C-alpha cells in the first residue's frame, strides 16, 4: 500500500469533478434540492477560516443530500459591489473593477481547493453589467409599481465613509464599518417601500423553518405596536399635535406633551421670546445619537416651548415641551406624557417639576406618594372610567375619541422604508433621469444596463452630498427620453443589499439574457436550505423576503417566501473574538490545505463543535483528524476476506444509522465521532469483506470527498461515489443480544431481569428496581450500597 498522497489525489478529483461537472440537472425536478450558502463578498482579502466554515460543511451536506437521492443544485457567486471593495481600491490605488476581478480570481482558486460540488456554469457576479442590468430592472419594476420613491429625509451620515448609512448599519451611534460617529443630515434619497409589507413580513414568519432567534429579531425589527393616535389642539393656534400612544387608558393622567426636537411644528412655535434658547437646545440634541436619547440610564433633557395644548377630555391647559427622549422617526414624533404610568415621563416630570397624576393603580386606591405604576390595573381619577379595569378602558376611550373625531386606533411599526441610494461609486447606477419638465423619468429597459463610467477619480473628496458620479459631466448630462430636453442622470448608486436581495432567483439560469430571471427555471425555487451567518438576521434576510413578495405582486413569482429553511452556522473565533478582517485576527486556510489537504481541514472544522455553535480556532487537534484519515486509507486498502463476519456487519450498520441521522441534521461533529469509533474498531483487522469496505467508504464520502472518491476507484466501485445511494441500514443488525441479570437483596437471590448486553449501570439499576419481588424485599428499607457486576448481577445492600 502506498502512503496517501493528498496533493495528487485532491487535485486529480477536483479537476475531474469540475470537468464532468456538478452542473444543474433540470430533469428530475421532483427531487430538486436547492442548497445555497450566502453570497461571498470579495472585499479585499482572501477567504479565511470563517468562510471555509460556511462552504466546507455545507458542501458535505449537499453531497449527503445528493447521495440521499436529491437532485442537488449548489451555486456560487460574488456580491462584488459595495463600499469595502471601493475603499480597498482607493487604498491600493487601483480601479475597483480591477481589484474586484483580482479578488474574485483569488477567491475562486481557494473555493476550488475546497473540492465542493459548485455549479460554476451558473456563477454570478453582481458588478458584472450582465447582472446589474437586472438589478436596475428590479429598481424599475419597483418604481413602476409604486414601491420605489424619492424623498428628502434626515439620513444617517457617516463622515468617515462619506455616505449615507441605513439604520441597520449604525451600531451604537457609530458607523458599523469605520466607527466614525454618525450624524443626521437632510438629503434627497431613494427608498423602497418595505413598510407596505410589514404585516405580511411579520405574519409569514410563523410558517418558516428558521431559527427562532432570527424570527424574533425580525419581529422586533418590524416592531408592530397597536395603539391610538390622538389629536391635541394647541391653545391660541390653528395647529394640532398628533401623538401616538399604546396606553389611551391613561389619558386622564396626561400632564404635558413632548415633541421631538426635529418635529416640524416647532418651527411654527418658535416666535416667542425663548426662541434663541429653543434653537440652541435643538442644535444640542442633534449631536446626540438615537441610542443615547432613548436609553433609560441617560439623563433626559427638555425645554418648555412656551405654548399649551388643550386636553381633549378635560379641557385642562397642558404645557408643550420639547424633549430629546422623543424620537422624530417613530410614531408621530410626539407623545402625551403620563408621568404616573410611564417611567421616562416620570423621570422627566421629577426633573422639571411637572405634575404627576395617578390614573391607574393595582388596588383602585390612590397611593399617598408620587409614584409610577406602569402596569394595567384599576383606573382611578379618570372620570366615568374610574373603577374599571384599565385594560377594558382602552376600547372605550378609543370609541369616545373616535366619536369626537379627535383620535382613533392605529398601528405603528418600527420598520422604516429601506433607504437604498448611496453617494458612492462602486454600485449599480440608479436608472432614472431627472428632467426639469418631466420630473423623474425611468430609463427604458432596452437601454439597460446604464453602465458605470470607469473614468472617475475616486481618491478625490467630492464634498458632503456629492456622489463621485455627480462630478462627471459626461455621465450626468443627458437627454430626457420623454421631451428630449436637457436632463441629468441620477448620481447615486444602489445599496449592495439590493444586489443581494434577488440573486437566488437568477442562479438556476444565471446566463439568461431575456429577463431578470428565467421564468422556466423557477421550479428550483424556493431555496430548500439557505445557510449563512446570523449577522444577516435582519437586513439581508428581511430585504430578500420583501423583494420576493414585491416581485410576486408584480406578477413575476408565484411563491411568498424565498428561503424555506434557514440555518446559521456558528462563528469561528480566534482567541475569543470573531474572526474578521477588520479585527485583523483572520487565519488563512491555505497553510493548512497545503500541510494536510482539503479533506482533513474540512473534517477538522466540522469536528470543532456543533455546527451552529462554531468554536475558537486552534490547530492543535488537526493531527488527530490526520491520524483518522490515515486509518481510513489503511482500511480502504485492506485485502478482501472471503466472507463477512457478523460483528463487523453489526458495527457498520450501527454506524450507518447514526451517521445518517446526524448528517441529515447537520450534526457533523457527532457524525465524525461515530466514524472514528468505527475506524478504531476496524483498526486491528488484517482483512475485510468487500461489501463492508465499500459501505464504509460511502458513509464517509460526504465528509471526506477526495479520499472517498479515490478509495472508491481503487476498490473498483462503479461510476463516481457521489452517484451512489447513501447506504441503508438493516434493522436486523441493530438488535443487540440480551443477558439475564440476577438481582440479590442482601446476598439472597430475589429476582431476574433481561437487559441488552453491555447495558450501563443506570439502565441495570432502573430495571432491577422495577422488579416486584425485589421491591417487596426492599420495602421500608434504606439502600446502603449497590454492587454491580456488569452483565451478571446486582446486589442491593439494605438496612
Ligand atoms: C402614553 C403612555 C402611557 C405611554 C404609559 C406608554 C405608557 P411602543 O410600545 O414602543 O410602540 N412613544 C410614542 N412615540 C414615541 C416617540 N416618537 N419617541 C419616544 N417615545 C414614544 O411605545 C409606544 C409608547 O412610547 C407610547 O405610549 C408613547 O408613550 C411612547 F403608561 O403614551 B405612551
Ligand atoms: Zn423631459
PDB file of C-alpha atoms in Angstrom, residues 17 31 33 59-73 117 656 659-660 663 694-705 708-709 712 718-728:
ATOM      1  CA  UNK A  17     -15.401  16.974 -10.726  1.00  0.00           C
ATOM      2  CA  UNK A  31     -36.351  15.642  -6.195  1.00  0.00           C
ATOM      3  CA  UNK A  33     -32.803  20.393  -3.774  1.00  0.00           C
ATOM      4  CA  UNK A  59     -20.891  21.057   0.716  1.00  0.00           C
ATOM      5  CA  UNK A  60     -20.764  17.924   2.853  1.00  0.00           C
ATOM      6  CA  UNK A  61     -24.444  18.384   3.499  1.00  0.00           C
ATOM      7  CA  UNK A  62     -25.126  18.934  -0.212  1.00  0.00           C
ATOM      8  CA  UNK A  63     -23.162  15.794  -1.120  1.00  0.00           C
ATOM      9  CA  UNK A  64     -25.065  13.872   1.515  1.00  0.00           C
ATOM     10  CA  UNK A  65     -28.401  15.065   0.105  1.00  0.00           C
ATOM     11  CA  UNK A  66     -27.246  14.053  -3.365  1.00  0.00           C
ATOM     12  CA  UNK A  67     -26.458  10.556  -2.119  1.00  0.00           C
ATOM     13  CA  UNK A  68     -29.868  10.561  -0.451  1.00  0.00           C
ATOM     14  CA  UNK A  69     -31.344  10.771  -3.917  1.00  0.00           C
ATOM     15  CA  UNK A  70     -31.837  14.520  -4.211  1.00  0.00           C
ATOM     16  CA  UNK A  71     -31.153  16.460  -7.373  1.00  0.00           C
ATOM     17  CA  UNK A  72     -28.879  18.985  -5.711  1.00  0.00           C
ATOM     18  CA  UNK A  73     -28.056  22.429  -7.076  1.00  0.00           C
ATOM     19  CA  UNK A 117     -19.694  20.440  -5.986  1.00  0.00           C
ATOM     20  CA  UNK A 656     -24.746   3.925   9.069  1.00  0.00           C
ATOM     21  CA  UNK A 659     -24.104   8.978  10.834  1.00  0.00           C
ATOM     22  CA  UNK A 660     -27.079   9.203   8.502  1.00  0.00           C
ATOM     23  CA  UNK A 663     -25.751  14.327   8.678  1.00  0.00           C
ATOM     24  CA  UNK A 694     -17.491  -0.203   0.213  1.00  0.00           C
ATOM     25  CA  UNK A 695     -20.198   0.613   2.742  1.00  0.00           C
ATOM     26  CA  UNK A 696     -17.753   2.472   4.914  1.00  0.00           C
ATOM     27  CA  UNK A 697     -16.317   4.432   2.002  1.00  0.00           C
ATOM     28  CA  UNK A 698     -19.819   5.528   1.075  1.00  0.00           C
ATOM     29  CA  UNK A 699     -20.673   6.600   4.607  1.00  0.00           C
ATOM     30  CA  UNK A 700     -17.615   8.794   4.899  1.00  0.00           C
ATOM     31  CA  UNK A 701     -17.824  10.212   1.365  1.00  0.00           C
ATOM     32  CA  UNK A 702     -19.754  13.455   2.116  1.00  0.00           C
ATOM     33  CA  UNK A 703     -17.290  14.342   4.864  1.00  0.00           C
ATOM     34  CA  UNK A 704     -14.013  13.478   3.140  1.00  0.00           C
ATOM     35  CA  UNK A 705     -14.956  13.526  -0.531  1.00  0.00           C
ATOM     36  CA  UNK A 708     -13.546   8.532  -0.577  1.00  0.00           C
ATOM     37  CA  UNK A 709     -13.655   9.006  -4.335  1.00  0.00           C
ATOM     38  CA  UNK A 712     -13.959   4.006  -4.413  1.00  0.00           C
ATOM     39  CA  UNK A 718     -18.611   1.884 -10.437  1.00  0.00           C
ATOM     40  CA  UNK A 719     -19.004   5.484 -11.591  1.00  0.00           C
ATOM     41  CA  UNK A 720     -18.409   8.296  -9.089  1.00  0.00           C
ATOM     42  CA  UNK A 721     -19.108   7.530  -5.464  1.00  0.00           C
ATOM     43  CA  UNK A 722     -21.360  10.583  -5.398  1.00  0.00           C
ATOM     44  CA  UNK A 723     -23.690   8.905  -7.855  1.00  0.00           C
ATOM     45  CA  UNK A 724     -24.231   6.102  -5.339  1.00  0.00           C
ATOM     46  CA  UNK A 725     -27.098   5.906  -2.919  1.00  0.00           C
ATOM     47  CA  UNK A 726     -26.211   6.603   0.677  1.00  0.00           C
ATOM     48  CA  UNK A 727     -26.271   3.199   2.431  1.00  0.00           C
ATOM     49  CA  UNK A 728     -29.396   1.946   4.159  1.00  0.00           C
TER      50      UNK A 728
END
